[in-house]
Amino acid sequence: MSRAATTRTFPAALADLADAVRQLEGLTAQVGPFALYPDACDREPELVAALCRALEVPLTFDAPARDRDFALVGLAAEIRRAQRAPELAGLCAEDAAEQARRLRQEENTRYRTHAVHRPDGSVITVVDAGPPDAPCVLVSPPCALSYRLSLPWLTALGSAYRCLVIQTRGTSERIAEPEVFDQRGHDVVHQVDDLLAVAEEVATGPVHLMGICGGAAVALAAAAWRPDRVSSLSLWHADLELGEEAQKTDHQINLRAMLDLAGESRDTAAWLRGKLTSGPMTGVPERIGPLVVRPYATAELFYRYARLTAATMHWDSRQTAVKVDRPCLVVTSDDDDTAHPAGSRRLAEIIPGARLVSADHGNHLDAFRATPGQVACLTSFLAR
């Protein structure tokens, strides 16, 4: 390491670029080296390449541009944005790479990672933050999305709580034989068993379950089936099937129909993915776009996302909601156009004593932001 690397103050833009690269580390961990388009690093190609090597995220930038794949565009969006920062011009790639390693090490010291081995051979990845002996919040996120989407909650809760984030079966370990995923199962029962296994093997006692979006169906069932493992339940912008008792958004209706089709077979998933990614993809959020687009990165990942998520979207949560006897917080917003707030309102009516909090405004993805107001809402509920 050069002397400059030990004494120089690097611009914040370098940390931003390193984070953009790390948003794709979960993808490459599953599928190996991954090709993006050359214009993803059109300003600082040497710097981006050096950071990819330093952070052990095997990206290449040589995808053929003849047939534009807009999933690749979405996956590359944050790298493309971050590497254009003027402050990065002229940085020594070697020194910047060493600083990126240091940033990764500093972040990784704040989190612990566990691998929970299931009887069917699945390996469930769990990210863990906070004091090991503190009360534990176990996050059940939407299927197939990276733990990095939940990092704001790990950071916000880490001083007073131990916070665990589970990654759905089949969406974190390296893919060697794709068909093994089907053999091991992917329905709600399997997902609930995984969540409870994490609660038993990683946590030190009953947990505060926190279900977000589609992860709410899994958390709800876990609380109903094993109340001895659950201290409380909070459900954020829940995407649930409640039959005719709750209205759905157009997004919920259309997404479930799409995933039903994609889950028919790998060939169908590949065909449908090609249709979806042949034009610009709408609704890709800034700053976290690659984390949201990841399930569309390859046909296999899209197939797995379809099978896992469709299972939660078809699961009738009324059968488990009526059995919940733990303190329950239900959070939504009046104008959530992704998961209809009517579902959360009806859920709060079904679960005895549930507390409903509905903001006037809020994007569905706001559930991952861990704003001061959200954190205060959760911690005041947990302190009751």
CSV table of C-alpha atoms in Angstrom, one decimal:
chain,number,residue,atom,x,y,z
A,1,MET,CA,0.0,0.0,0.0
A,2,SER,CA,1.3,3.4,-0.9
A,3,ARG,CA,1.9,6.1,1.7
A,4,ALA,CA,-0.7,8.3,-0.1
A,5,ALA,CA,-3.3,5.7,0.6
A,6,THR,CA,-2.6,5.9,4.4
A,7,THR,CA,-2.7,9.7,4.7
A,8,ARG,CA,-5.0,11.0,2.0
A,9,THR,CA,-8.6,12.0,2.6
A,10,PHE,CA,-10.8,10.5,-0.1
A,11,PRO,CA,-13.9,12.1,-1.4
A,12,ALA,CA,-17.3,10.8,-0.3
A,13,ALA,CA,-18.0,10.0,-3.9
A,14,LEU,CA,-15.6,7.1,-3.6
A,15,ALA,CA,-17.6,5.5,-0.8
A,16,ASP,CA,-20.7,6.1,-2.9
A,17,LEU,CA,-19.2,4.3,-5.9
A,18,ALA,CA,-18.0,1.4,-3.6
A,19,ASP,CA,-21.5,1.0,-2.3
A,20,ALA,CA,-22.9,1.0,-5.9
A,21,VAL,CA,-20.5,-1.9,-6.7
A,22,ARG,CA,-21.4,-3.8,-3.5
A,23,GLN,CA,-25.1,-3.6,-4.5
A,24,LEU,CA,-24.2,-6.3,-7.0
A,25,GLU,CA,-22.1,-8.6,-4.8
A,26,GLY,CA,-25.1,-10.8,-3.9
A,27,LEU,CA,-25.8,-11.2,-7.6
A,28,THR,CA,-22.3,-12.3,-8.5
A,29,ALA,CA,-22.1,-14.5,-5.4
A,30,GLN,CA,-25.0,-16.5,-6.9
A,31,VAL,CA,-24.3,-16.5,-10.6
A,32,GLY,CA,-20.5,-15.7,-10.8
A,33,PRO,CA,-19.0,-13.1,-13.2
A,34,PHE,CA,-21.6,-10.9,-14.6
A,35,ALA,CA,-21.5,-8.6,-17.7
A,36,LEU,CA,-22.8,-5.1,-17.8
A,37,TYR,CA,-22.7,-2.7,-20.7
A,38,PRO,CA,-19.6,-0.6,-21.4
A,39,ASP,CA,-21.4,2.7,-20.7
A,40,ALA,CA,-21.8,1.7,-17.1
A,41,CYS,CA,-18.3,3.0,-16.5
A,42,ASP,CA,-17.7,5.3,-19.4
A,43,ARG,CA,-16.0,8.0,-17.3
A,44,GLU,CA,-13.8,6.1,-14.9
A,45,PRO,CA,-13.3,2.6,-16.4
A,46,GLU,CA,-10.0,1.9,-14.7
A,47,LEU,CA,-11.3,3.1,-11.3
A,48,VAL,CA,-14.5,1.0,-11.5
A,49,ALA,CA,-12.5,-2.1,-12.5
A,50,ALA,CA,-10.1,-1.6,-9.6
A,51,LEU,CA,-12.9,-1.3,-7.2
A,52,CYS,CA,-14.6,-4.4,-8.5
A,53,ARG,CA,-11.4,-6.4,-8.0
A,54,ALA,CA,-10.8,-4.9,-4.5
A,55,LEU,CA,-14.4,-5.7,-3.4
A,56,GLU,CA,-14.4,-9.1,-5.0
A,57,VAL,CA,-17.4,-8.4,-7.2
A,58,PRO,CA,-16.6,-10.0,-10.5
A,59,LEU,CA,-18.3,-7.6,-12.9
A,60,THR,CA,-17.2,-7.1,-16.5
A,61,PHE,CA,-18.3,-4.3,-18.8
A,62,ASP,CA,-18.5,-6.0,-22.2
A,63,ALA,CA,-22.1,-7.1,-22.6
A,64,PRO,CA,-23.0,-6.9,-26.3
A,65,ALA,CA,-25.2,-3.9,-26.9
A,66,ARG,CA,-26.9,-5.2,-30.0
A,67,ASP,CA,-30.1,-6.2,-28.1
A,68,ARG,CA,-30.5,-3.9,-25.2
A,69,ASP,CA,-31.5,-5.7,-22.0
A,70,PHE,CA,-33.0,-3.1,-19.7
A,71,ALA,CA,-32.5,-5.3,-16.6
A,72,LEU,CA,-28.8,-4.8,-17.2
A,73,VAL,CA,-29.4,-1.1,-17.5
A,74,GLY,CA,-31.1,-1.0,-14.1
A,75,LEU,CA,-28.5,-3.2,-12.5
A,76,ALA,CA,-25.8,-0.8,-13.7
A,77,ALA,CA,-27.6,2.4,-12.9
A,78,GLU,CA,-25.9,3.2,-9.6
A,79,ILE,CA,-22.4,2.4,-10.9
A,80,ARG,CA,-23.0,4.6,-14.0
A,81,ARG,CA,-24.3,7.5,-11.8
A,82,ALA,CA,-21.6,7.2,-9.1
A,83,GLN,CA,-18.6,6.9,-11.4
A,84,ARG,CA,-19.5,10.2,-13.1
A,85,ALA,CA,-18.9,12.3,-9.9
A,86,PRO,CA,-16.3,15.0,-10.8
A,87,GLU,CA,-14.4,14.4,-7.5
A,88,LEU,CA,-13.3,11.0,-8.8
A,89,ALA,CA,-11.4,12.3,-11.8
A,90,GLY,CA,-7.7,11.7,-11.4
A,91,LEU,CA,-7.8,9.4,-8.4
A,92,CYS,CA,-5.1,6.8,-8.4
A,93,ALA,CA,-7.0,3.5,-9.0
A,94,GLU,CA,-4.6,1.5,-6.7
A,95,ASP,CA,-5.1,3.9,-3.8
A,96,ALA,CA,-8.8,4.1,-4.4
A,97,ALA,CA,-9.0,0.3,-4.4
A,98,GLU,CA,-7.2,0.1,-1.1
A,99,GLN,CA,-9.6,2.7,0.4
A,100,ALA,CA,-12.6,0.6,-0.9
A,101,ARG,CA,-11.2,-2.5,0.9
A,102,ARG,CA,-10.9,-0.5,4.1
A,103,LEU,CA,-14.5,0.8,3.7
A,104,ARG,CA,-15.7,-2.7,3.2
A,105,GLN,CA,-13.9,-4.0,6.2
A,106,GLU,CA,-15.3,-1.2,8.3
A,107,GLU,CA,-18.8,-2.0,7.2
A,108,ASN,CA,-18.4,-5.7,7.6
A,109,THR,CA,-17.2,-5.3,11.2
A,110,ARG,CA,-20.7,-3.9,12.0
A,111,TYR,CA,-22.4,-7.0,10.8
A,112,ARG,CA,-22.1,-10.7,11.4
A,113,THR,CA,-23.1,-13.3,8.9
A,114,HIS,CA,-24.6,-16.8,9.6
A,115,ALA,CA,-25.3,-19.8,7.4
A,116,VAL,CA,-28.2,-21.8,8.7
A,117,HIS,CA,-28.2,-25.3,7.1
A,118,ARG,CA,-31.6,-26.8,6.5
A,119,PRO,CA,-32.4,-30.5,6.4
A,120,ASP,CA,-33.1,-30.4,2.7
A,121,GLY,CA,-29.7,-29.0,1.9
A,122,SER,CA,-30.7,-25.3,1.6
A,123,VAL,CA,-28.4,-22.8,3.2
A,124,ILE,CA,-30.1,-19.7,4.6
A,125,THR,CA,-28.0,-16.6,4.9
A,126,VAL,CA,-28.6,-14.3,7.9
A,127,VAL,CA,-27.1,-10.9,8.5
A,128,ASP,CA,-26.8,-9.9,12.1
A,129,ALA,CA,-26.1,-6.6,13.8
A,130,GLY,CA,-26.3,-5.1,17.3
A,131,PRO,CA,-25.4,-6.4,20.8
A,132,PRO,CA,-25.7,-10.2,20.8
A,133,ASP,CA,-27.5,-10.3,24.2
A,134,ALA,CA,-30.0,-7.5,23.3
A,135,PRO,CA,-33.7,-8.1,22.5
A,136,CYS,CA,-33.8,-9.5,18.9
A,137,VAL,CA,-35.7,-8.1,15.9
A,138,LEU,CA,-35.9,-10.7,13.1
A,139,VAL,CA,-36.7,-9.1,9.7
A,140,SER,CA,-38.7,-11.1,7.2
A,141,PRO,CA,-38.2,-9.2,3.9
A,142,PRO,CA,-39.8,-9.7,0.5
A,143,CYS,CA,-38.6,-12.8,-1.3
A,144,ALA,CA,-35.3,-12.7,-3.3
A,145,LEU,CA,-34.2,-9.2,-2.3
A,146,SER,CA,-30.7,-8.5,-0.9
A,147,TYR,CA,-30.1,-7.9,2.8
A,148,ARG,CA,-28.6,-4.6,1.7
A,149,LEU,CA,-32.0,-3.2,1.2
A,150,SER,CA,-32.6,-3.6,4.9
A,151,LEU,CA,-29.3,-2.1,6.1
A,152,PRO,CA,-31.0,1.1,7.3
A,153,TRP,CA,-33.0,-0.9,9.8
A,154,LEU,CA,-29.9,-2.8,11.0
A,155,THR,CA,-28.1,0.5,11.4
A,156,ALA,CA,-31.0,2.3,13.2
A,157,LEU,CA,-31.8,-0.6,15.6
A,158,GLY,CA,-28.2,-1.7,16.2
A,159,SER,CA,-27.6,0.3,19.3
A,160,ALA,CA,-30.4,-1.1,21.4
A,161,TYR,CA,-31.5,-4.2,19.6
A,162,ARG,CA,-30.0,-7.2,17.9
A,163,CYS,CA,-31.3,-7.2,14.4
A,164,LEU,CA,-31.3,-10.2,12.0
A,165,VAL,CA,-32.2,-10.1,8.3
A,166,ILE,CA,-32.9,-13.4,6.6
A,167,GLN,CA,-32.4,-14.0,2.9
A,168,THR,CA,-35.0,-16.3,1.2
A,169,ARG,CA,-34.0,-19.9,0.4
A,170,GLY,CA,-32.5,-20.3,-3.0
A,171,THR,CA,-31.6,-16.7,-3.4
A,172,SER,CA,-28.2,-16.3,-1.7
A,173,GLU,CA,-26.1,-19.5,-2.2
A,174,ARG,CA,-24.2,-20.2,-5.5
A,175,ILE,CA,-26.3,-21.8,-8.2
A,176,ALA,CA,-24.7,-25.0,-9.4
A,177,GLU,CA,-27.6,-27.3,-10.3
A,178,PRO,CA,-30.7,-25.1,-10.9
A,179,GLU,CA,-33.2,-27.9,-10.6
A,180,VAL,CA,-32.2,-28.6,-7.0
A,181,PHE,CA,-34.2,-25.5,-6.1
A,182,ASP,CA,-37.4,-27.2,-7.2
A,183,GLN,CA,-36.6,-30.4,-5.3
A,184,ARG,CA,-36.1,-28.6,-2.0
A,185,GLY,CA,-39.4,-26.7,-2.1
A,186,HIS,CA,-40.3,-23.0,-2.1
A,187,ASP,CA,-43.8,-22.7,-0.7
A,188,VAL,CA,-44.8,-20.6,2.4
A,189,VAL,CA,-44.5,-23.6,4.7
A,190,HIS,CA,-40.8,-24.0,3.7
A,191,GLN,CA,-40.2,-20.2,4.1
A,192,VAL,CA,-41.8,-20.2,7.5
A,193,ASP,CA,-39.8,-23.2,8.6
A,194,ASP,CA,-36.6,-21.3,7.5
A,195,LEU,CA,-37.7,-18.2,9.5
A,196,LEU,CA,-38.3,-20.3,12.6
A,197,ALA,CA,-35.0,-22.1,12.2
A,198,VAL,CA,-33.2,-18.8,12.2
A,199,ALA,CA,-35.2,-17.8,15.4
A,200,GLU,CA,-34.1,-21.0,17.1
A,201,GLU,CA,-30.5,-21.3,15.9
A,202,VAL,CA,-29.3,-17.7,15.7
A,203,ALA,CA,-31.4,-15.7,18.1
A,204,THR,CA,-31.0,-16.3,21.9
A,205,GLY,CA,-34.7,-16.2,22.8
A,206,PRO,CA,-38.2,-15.2,21.5
A,207,VAL,CA,-37.9,-12.6,18.7
A,208,HIS,CA,-39.7,-9.5,17.6
A,209,LEU,CA,-40.8,-10.5,14.1
A,210,MET,CA,-40.9,-7.7,11.5
A,211,GLY,CA,-42.5,-8.6,8.2
A,212,ILE,CA,-42.1,-6.2,5.2
A,213,CYS,CA,-44.2,-6.4,2.1
A,214,GLY,CA,-44.4,-10.0,0.9
A,215,GLY,CA,-42.4,-11.1,3.9
A,216,ALA,CA,-45.4,-10.2,6.1
A,217,ALA,CA,-47.2,-13.4,5.1
A,218,VAL,CA,-44.3,-15.5,6.3
A,219,ALA,CA,-43.9,-13.6,9.5
A,220,LEU,CA,-47.6,-13.8,10.2
A,221,ALA,CA,-47.7,-17.5,9.8
A,222,ALA,CA,-44.6,-18.0,12.0
A,223,ALA,CA,-46.2,-16.0,14.8
A,224,ALA,CA,-49.4,-18.0,14.5
A,225,TRP,CA,-47.7,-21.4,14.4
A,226,ARG,CA,-44.9,-20.9,17.0
A,227,PRO,CA,-46.0,-18.2,19.4
A,228,ASP,CA,-43.4,-19.5,21.9
A,229,ARG,CA,-40.7,-18.2,19.5
A,230,VAL,CA,-42.3,-14.7,19.1
A,231,SER,CA,-42.5,-11.8,21.5
A,232,SER,CA,-44.3,-9.4,19.1
A,233,LEU,CA,-45.2,-9.0,15.4
A,234,SER,CA,-44.9,-5.9,13.2
A,235,LEU,CA,-46.1,-5.8,9.6
A,236,TRP,CA,-45.0,-3.0,7.3
A,237,HIS,CA,-46.9,-2.3,4.0
A,238,ALA,CA,-48.0,-5.9,4.0
A,239,ASP,CA,-48.8,-7.6,0.7
A,240,LEU,CA,-51.3,-10.3,1.8
A,241,GLU,CA,-54.0,-12.4,0.3
A,242,LEU,CA,-57.2,-11.7,2.3
A,243,GLY,CA,-59.8,-12.9,-0.2
A,244,GLU,CA,-62.7,-10.6,-0.9
A,245,GLU,CA,-62.2,-8.9,2.4
A,246,ALA,CA,-59.5,-6.4,1.2
A,247,GLN,CA,-59.1,-4.6,-2.1
A,248,LYS,CA,-55.9,-5.1,-4.1
A,249,THR,CA,-54.0,-2.6,-6.2
A,250,ASP,CA,-53.5,-3.0,-10.0
A,251,HIS,CA,-49.9,-3.7,-9.2
A,252,GLN,CA,-50.7,-6.6,-6.9
A,253,ILE,CA,-53.2,-8.1,-9.4
A,254,ASN,CA,-50.8,-7.8,-12.4
A,255,LEU,CA,-47.7,-8.9,-10.5
A,256,ARG,CA,-49.3,-12.1,-9.3
A,257,ALA,CA,-50.6,-12.9,-12.8
A,258,MET,CA,-47.1,-12.3,-14.2
A,259,LEU,CA,-45.4,-14.4,-11.6
A,260,ASP,CA,-47.9,-17.3,-12.0
A,261,LEU,CA,-46.9,-17.4,-15.7
A,262,ALA,CA,-43.2,-17.1,-15.0
A,263,GLY,CA,-43.3,-19.9,-12.5
A,264,GLU,CA,-44.8,-22.4,-14.9
A,265,SER,CA,-41.3,-23.4,-16.1
A,266,ARG,CA,-37.8,-22.1,-16.7
A,267,ASP,CA,-38.5,-21.8,-20.4
A,268,THR,CA,-41.5,-19.7,-19.7
A,269,ALA,CA,-39.6,-17.6,-17.2
A,270,ALA,CA,-36.9,-17.0,-19.8
A,271,TRP,CA,-39.4,-16.0,-22.5
A,272,LEU,CA,-41.3,-13.6,-20.2
A,273,ARG,CA,-38.1,-12.1,-18.8
A,274,GLY,CA,-37.1,-11.3,-22.4
A,275,LYS,CA,-40.3,-9.5,-23.0
A,276,LEU,CA,-40.1,-7.6,-19.7
A,277,THR,CA,-36.5,-6.4,-20.2
A,278,SER,CA,-36.7,-5.6,-23.9
A,279,GLY,CA,-37.9,-2.0,-23.1
A,280,PRO,CA,-37.3,0.5,-20.3
A,281,MET,CA,-38.3,-0.9,-16.9
A,282,THR,CA,-40.5,1.5,-14.9
A,283,GLY,CA,-40.5,2.1,-11.2
A,284,VAL,CA,-36.8,1.4,-10.6
A,285,PRO,CA,-35.9,3.6,-7.6
A,286,GLU,CA,-32.8,5.7,-7.4
A,287,ARG,CA,-30.0,4.7,-5.1
A,288,ILE,CA,-31.4,1.1,-4.5
A,289,GLY,CA,-32.4,0.2,-8.1
A,290,PRO,CA,-29.9,-2.7,-8.5
A,291,LEU,CA,-31.2,-4.3,-5.3
A,292,VAL,CA,-34.8,-4.1,-6.6
A,293,VAL,CA,-33.9,-5.2,-10.2
A,294,ARG,CA,-31.8,-8.2,-9.1
A,295,PRO,CA,-34.6,-10.8,-9.4
A,296,TYR,CA,-34.8,-9.9,-13.1
A,297,ALA,CA,-31.0,-10.3,-13.7
A,298,THR,CA,-31.1,-13.8,-15.2
A,299,ALA,CA,-33.9,-16.2,-16.2
A,300,GLU,CA,-33.0,-18.5,-13.3
A,301,LEU,CA,-33.3,-15.8,-10.7
A,302,PHE,CA,-36.5,-14.6,-12.3
A,303,TYR,CA,-37.9,-18.1,-12.1
A,304,ARG,CA,-37.0,-18.5,-8.5
A,305,TYR,CA,-38.5,-15.0,-7.6
A,306,ALA,CA,-41.7,-16.0,-9.4
A,307,ARG,CA,-42.0,-19.3,-7.5
A,308,LEU,CA,-41.2,-17.9,-4.1
A,309,THR,CA,-43.2,-14.7,-4.4
A,310,ALA,CA,-46.3,-16.2,-6.0
A,311,ALA,CA,-46.4,-18.6,-3.1
A,312,THR,CA,-46.7,-15.7,-0.6
A,313,MET,CA,-49.2,-13.8,-2.8
A,314,HIS,CA,-51.5,-16.8,-3.0
A,315,TRP,CA,-51.3,-17.7,0.6
A,316,ASP,CA,-54.6,-16.9,2.4
A,317,SER,CA,-53.3,-15.0,5.5
A,318,ARG,CA,-56.7,-15.0,7.2
A,319,GLN,CA,-56.1,-18.5,8.4
A,320,THR,CA,-53.1,-17.5,10.3
A,321,ALA,CA,-54.1,-13.9,11.3
A,322,VAL,CA,-57.0,-15.2,13.5
A,323,LYS,CA,-54.5,-17.3,15.5
A,324,VAL,CA,-52.0,-14.6,16.4
A,325,ASP,CA,-52.1,-13.8,20.1
A,326,ARG,CA,-49.0,-11.6,20.3
A,327,PRO,CA,-48.8,-7.8,20.4
A,328,CYS,CA,-49.1,-6.7,16.8
A,329,LEU,CA,-48.2,-3.4,15.0
A,330,VAL,CA,-49.5,-2.9,11.4
A,331,VAL,CA,-48.0,0.0,9.4
A,332,THR,CA,-49.1,1.3,6.0
A,333,SER,CA,-49.8,4.6,4.2
A,334,ASP,CA,-53.0,5.8,2.8
A,335,ASP,CA,-51.6,6.2,-0.7
A,336,ASP,CA,-49.5,3.1,-1.1
A,337,ASP,CA,-50.2,2.1,-4.7
A,338,THR,CA,-48.1,-1.1,-4.5
A,339,ALA,CA,-49.7,-3.0,-1.6
A,340,HIS,CA,-53.2,-1.7,-1.0
A,341,PRO,CA,-53.6,-0.1,2.4
A,342,ALA,CA,-57.0,-1.9,2.7
A,343,GLY,CA,-55.2,-5.1,3.3
A,344,SER,CA,-53.3,-3.7,6.3
A,345,ARG,CA,-56.5,-2.1,7.7
A,346,ARG,CA,-58.4,-5.3,7.4
A,347,LEU,CA,-55.5,-7.3,9.0
A,348,ALA,CA,-55.6,-4.9,12.0
A,349,GLU,CA,-59.3,-5.7,12.4
A,350,ILE,CA,-58.7,-9.5,12.3
A,351,ILE,CA,-55.8,-9.6,14.8
A,352,PRO,CA,-57.1,-9.0,18.3
A,353,GLY,CA,-55.7,-5.8,19.8
A,354,ALA,CA,-53.5,-5.0,16.8
A,355,ARG,CA,-52.3,-1.4,16.5
A,356,LEU,CA,-52.8,0.3,13.1
A,357,VAL,CA,-50.6,3.2,12.0
A,358,SER,CA,-51.3,4.7,8.6
A,359,ALA,CA,-49.4,7.7,7.3
A,360,ASP,CA,-51.1,10.1,5.0
A,361,HIS,CA,-48.3,9.6,2.4
A,362,GLY,CA,-45.6,7.1,1.8
A,363,ASN,CA,-44.0,5.1,-1.0
A,364,HIS,CA,-44.1,1.3,-0.6
A,365,LEU,CA,-40.3,1.2,-0.6
A,366,ASP,CA,-40.3,3.7,2.3
A,367,ALA,CA,-40.7,0.7,4.6
A,368,PHE,CA,-37.0,0.0,4.1
A,369,ARG,CA,-35.8,3.5,4.9
A,370,ALA,CA,-35.9,3.3,8.7
A,371,THR,CA,-36.7,7.0,9.1
A,372,PRO,CA,-36.6,8.5,12.6
A,373,GLY,CA,-40.4,8.5,12.6
A,374,GLN,CA,-40.5,4.8,11.6
A,375,VAL,CA,-37.9,3.8,14.1
A,376,ALA,CA,-39.7,5.7,16.9
A,377,CYS,CA,-43.0,4.0,15.9
A,378,LEU,CA,-41.4,0.6,16.1
A,379,THR,CA,-39.3,1.1,19.3
A,380,SER,CA,-42.2,2.7,21.2
A,381,PHE,CA,-44.3,-0.4,20.2
A,382,LEU,CA,-41.6,-2.8,21.3
A,383,ALA,CA,-41.1,-1.0,24.6
A,384,ARG,CA,-44.8,-1.4,25.7
